[in-house]
Amino acid sequence: MFGWLSFPFILPAIPFCRCGSLFSYSDFRLHACEFFKIICQRKRPLDVAIVEYDAAMSNIFQLLMNIAQDFLVRSKMQPNVIDDNEYEFAMCICETMVALGSSNMQCILADVARTLHFLQQMLEYYQHYKITLHFQSLLFWLVVLREPSKAKSVARVSSDTPAAGNSASTGGGSTEREKKGVSVLITDEMYSTILDVTFKRMLKKSTSASSGLLELWSEELEGKSDFCNYRAKLLDLIKVIASQRPGITATSIVQRINIVFGVANEATKSSQDLDAMEGAQLGLEAVVSAIFDGSSDYSKIDQDTKFQIHRIFEGLLQQLLSLKWSQPNLAVIHGHYLDSLGPFLRHYPDAVACIVNKLFEILTSLPITIQDPSNNFRQARLQICSSFIRISRAADKALLPHMKNIADTMAYLQGEGRLLRAEHNHLCEAFLVMASSAGIQQQQEVLAWLLEPINKMWTQVEWQNAYLSDPSGLTHMFADSQFMWSIYHNITLFEKALKRGGSKKSAAAPQALATTVLLRCIHMLWAEPFSQSLAGEVKAAKSMTVAEQTSLLGETNKLTKGQVASADGLLDVQREGESKENTIRNWLRGIRDSGYNVIGLSASLGDPFFRCIEGSSITAALMENVQAMEFRHLRQLIHLVIIPLVKYCPPELWRMWISNLLQPLFVHCQQALDFSWSSLLREGRAKVPDNFGNLSGSDLKVEVMEEKLLRDLTREVCSVLWVLASPGLNSGLPSLEQLGPANRINSSLKDLELFVSSSITGFLMLNVSTAVPALRITVEVFSWTDSEAVTKIIPFCGALIHLAVATNRAELSQFVAKDLFSSILHGLSVELNSITSSELVGLCREIYVYLSDRDPAPRQVLLSLPHMKQEDLLAFDESLSKTASPKDQKLLMRSLLLLASGNKLRALVGQKATNVITNVTTRNRSSAARHGLSAEEDDHIGLAALSS
């Protein structure tokens, strides 16, 4: 409709006065406004039309400002007489002004008075009680106040000090102004006003008489944004102003804090007051971060401003230190205010000691209530401990001189029984953060100090015999809640320590070994015959959590009862209304998650871990009951444990570790995956062993979850094969180019044994009991309709081909030349594999080029294709002999395959490249069971059926 607006020379000729006259007609004014909005979004031209363009835009500025002025005056004087239609028109005008000011501010910069008038109007919009008008103005101020390099569209002016009474400037003065920024025209009073409004609007609901005059949030805005994004924009604006006017911003936030604190009598604080205090705390955090830890360099601020800022925050700190709040919700807010000052401590470390002492004072003022149905006090205590972590991150080295005092206080409180295990873990994590700022040596010393008591506990034979000698002992642990959660916190602390800075072998070995023994007992809870003898609550606890189910179904994964909340510290008690079943389920899942991480992270240490621990004991404990594991647990074990162990195990220890891990894993996975995929493709249901709990009447959901679990496990198993083919673990495996021409004589081939120490794939092929199930999985993947699994298996196929070409192992050569070649061709018949078709054709080319002279199988496989003729194959051989280019040979192979299949290799023909859930479609189930499913029956996504 407005395509002609792309021609800049037409713009000045537009009769804006006539279009602007439509604003006086209620039926046409919105359309006119939309027209002007499109005009205002244009960018200023760089050619000779700039003068005419600026003149036209200046006229639009004046037109819009006149309309805005009338509305703003009437909304102040008579707000009750303005109806919804007028507000809608006002919002459209405001949007147009935002577009104009953001893209074409330079068009009125020659007139300082008009520029100031425009800025004042945008400030009034920002102050407006209507959220829609305020929100539009917020977008404008974000653009205008940002650094010039981040807002190139915003014009720049030169004057450092605005003069409200200046008359219009003309000529070269405007060009000089454009070198600086519009922000220099913004007075300190305007900055203060913006900050005042911003701090008041940090909340979603009205909280007091003053903020009650504001429409703080409106569901009308939900379509454009949500409250979290809106508040993030407010915080961004605060940070921008703080970086430019730190003194003004510091003064403004402290004034806001004094207002929301009011009389510091906790008994009179309402929930609305708490919301206002939390909003002001977010503002404080943004201000302190921008001034002391932001993009601006604090050291470059002038001394007078520094002195002012220091005095302001010192006063605030003294105010915070004088508070004596004991209610748990107020204590949490108090702690957040203190840790918001973390970046301030970086530059003023003298304040560290008083803040540390105050946090411990708040912590000890909150009682330890084991039987606390609401967990308010326990949660508040944990939040105070978390404040230590946040301050440690923000204050950097400022806390180092106080580490001994913190450690002594921790030891004292723990000795008196006034520090719970979860709280101790939080403080230990803070210690690790502090130590990391001092360098690796001190971090290792702190780590050793923190882990020493835990290692002593893990090495105690008594508790291992009592609880871990067999699964029945583990069920006894469930009756001892305190000890049960102490074990959990020990493992999570070590997990955090490993994630933060690694560990010495002396610390990693006993932890990993004891964790493995614990995991072995947990695995046995699913194994027969012990599984049948479990108490009802333990048996029920093995079912999937609601959170896991919603995740599998692709629904919103909100924290629900029964889901472990990471490091929330509230897992060591039974929550209000929570059953013993859920408590045990949380513990089992938490131990499994952290336990797997501990072993995987320990493995990443490499030699120090593998050489100081008995490999056979760990592999036996992990794999003893692998056949009883549910798919979700097996996938997790592979991802977090098996893959790191395979990746980091030294080659000389492969026999001890890799064989014992992969043989039972591949045997079980091959059988389990083959069964489930056969069931899915023939009957439309995967039939996985996972326990979904009570989902009666939800067969459709169960089917979708089963297929999701099957695909996830399939891809994870293929990831193991992908790792086995990685170059780092196959350094001795030559490339095909290194192997030379295809017609090499057999005497040049090497024994497979020569590769066992330099190629983990070669090592795997020498162990028949491990190799056979791995090879079966490899060929079967191409018949399963999962293109992601095929993508992961391709590198392993390439490694097998290289080994077959380089060695004299006849069985391997025959497998590659016949079985693998046939399977890859079958994979090309699945349209979903079109995304990897080039790689698959490349594998076919390698097999044929390098093995067809040694083995008749590649030619036989190609001749078995329905449209392949002998003369076509001879012509193909002749074409191959004329080029040594792998690229050209791949093109020849692709053309041959299309010809030989009659264009039935759908991966080469189609371009569909997405994976889908296939088990829930509109197909007839009985028919699918009778006739089987084609690989192309993938057009319906199962998850979509749930939303219908």
Coordinates of C-alpha atoms in Angstrom, one line a residue, residues 65 68-69 72 75-76 94 97-98 105 115-130 133-141 144-145 185-198 201 214 237 241:
M65 CA 3.9 17.3 19.3
A68 CA 0.5 15.1 22.1
Q69 CA 0.5 18.4 24.0
L72 CA -1.1 15.4 27.9
S75 CA -5.1 13.9 30.8
K76 CA -3.7 16.0 33.7
C94 CA 3.0 7.9 21.3
M97 CA 6.7 9.7 18.3
V98 CA 8.9 7.0 19.7
M105 CA 15.9 12.9 16.1
T115 CA 14.2 19.3 21.0
L116 CA 13.8 20.1 24.7
H117 CA 10.0 20.3 24.2
F118 CA 10.0 16.9 22.6
L119 CA 12.1 15.3 25.4
Q120 CA 9.8 16.9 28.0
Q121 CA 6.8 15.4 26.3
M122 CA 8.4 11.9 26.2
L123 CA 9.2 12.4 29.9
E124 CA 5.5 13.1 30.5
Y125 CA 4.5 10.0 28.6
Y126 CA 7.0 8.1 30.8
Q127 CA 5.4 9.5 33.9
H128 CA 1.9 8.8 32.7
Y129 CA -0.3 6.6 34.9
K130 CA -1.4 4.6 31.9
L133 CA 1.8 5.0 27.3
H134 CA 4.6 4.6 29.8
F135 CA 5.8 1.4 28.1
Q136 CA 6.1 3.0 24.7
S137 CA 8.1 5.9 26.2
L138 CA 10.4 3.4 28.0
L139 CA 11.5 2.1 24.6
F140 CA 12.4 5.6 23.5
W141 CA 14.4 6.4 26.6
V144 CA 18.2 7.8 23.6
L145 CA 20.2 7.2 26.8
L185 CA 20.3 18.0 26.7
I186 CA 18.8 15.9 29.6
T187 CA 19.0 17.8 32.9
D188 CA 19.7 16.2 36.3
E189 CA 16.1 16.9 37.2
M190 CA 14.9 14.8 34.2
Y191 CA 17.2 12.0 35.1
S192 CA 15.9 12.0 38.7
T193 CA 12.3 12.0 37.4
I194 CA 13.0 9.0 35.1
L195 CA 14.6 7.1 38.0
D196 CA 11.8 7.9 40.4
V197 CA 9.2 6.6 37.9
T198 CA 11.3 3.5 37.2
R201 CA 7.2 0.7 38.4
L214 CA -0.1 4.2 38.7
L237 CA 17.4 1.8 31.9
I241 CA 21.6 6.1 33.8

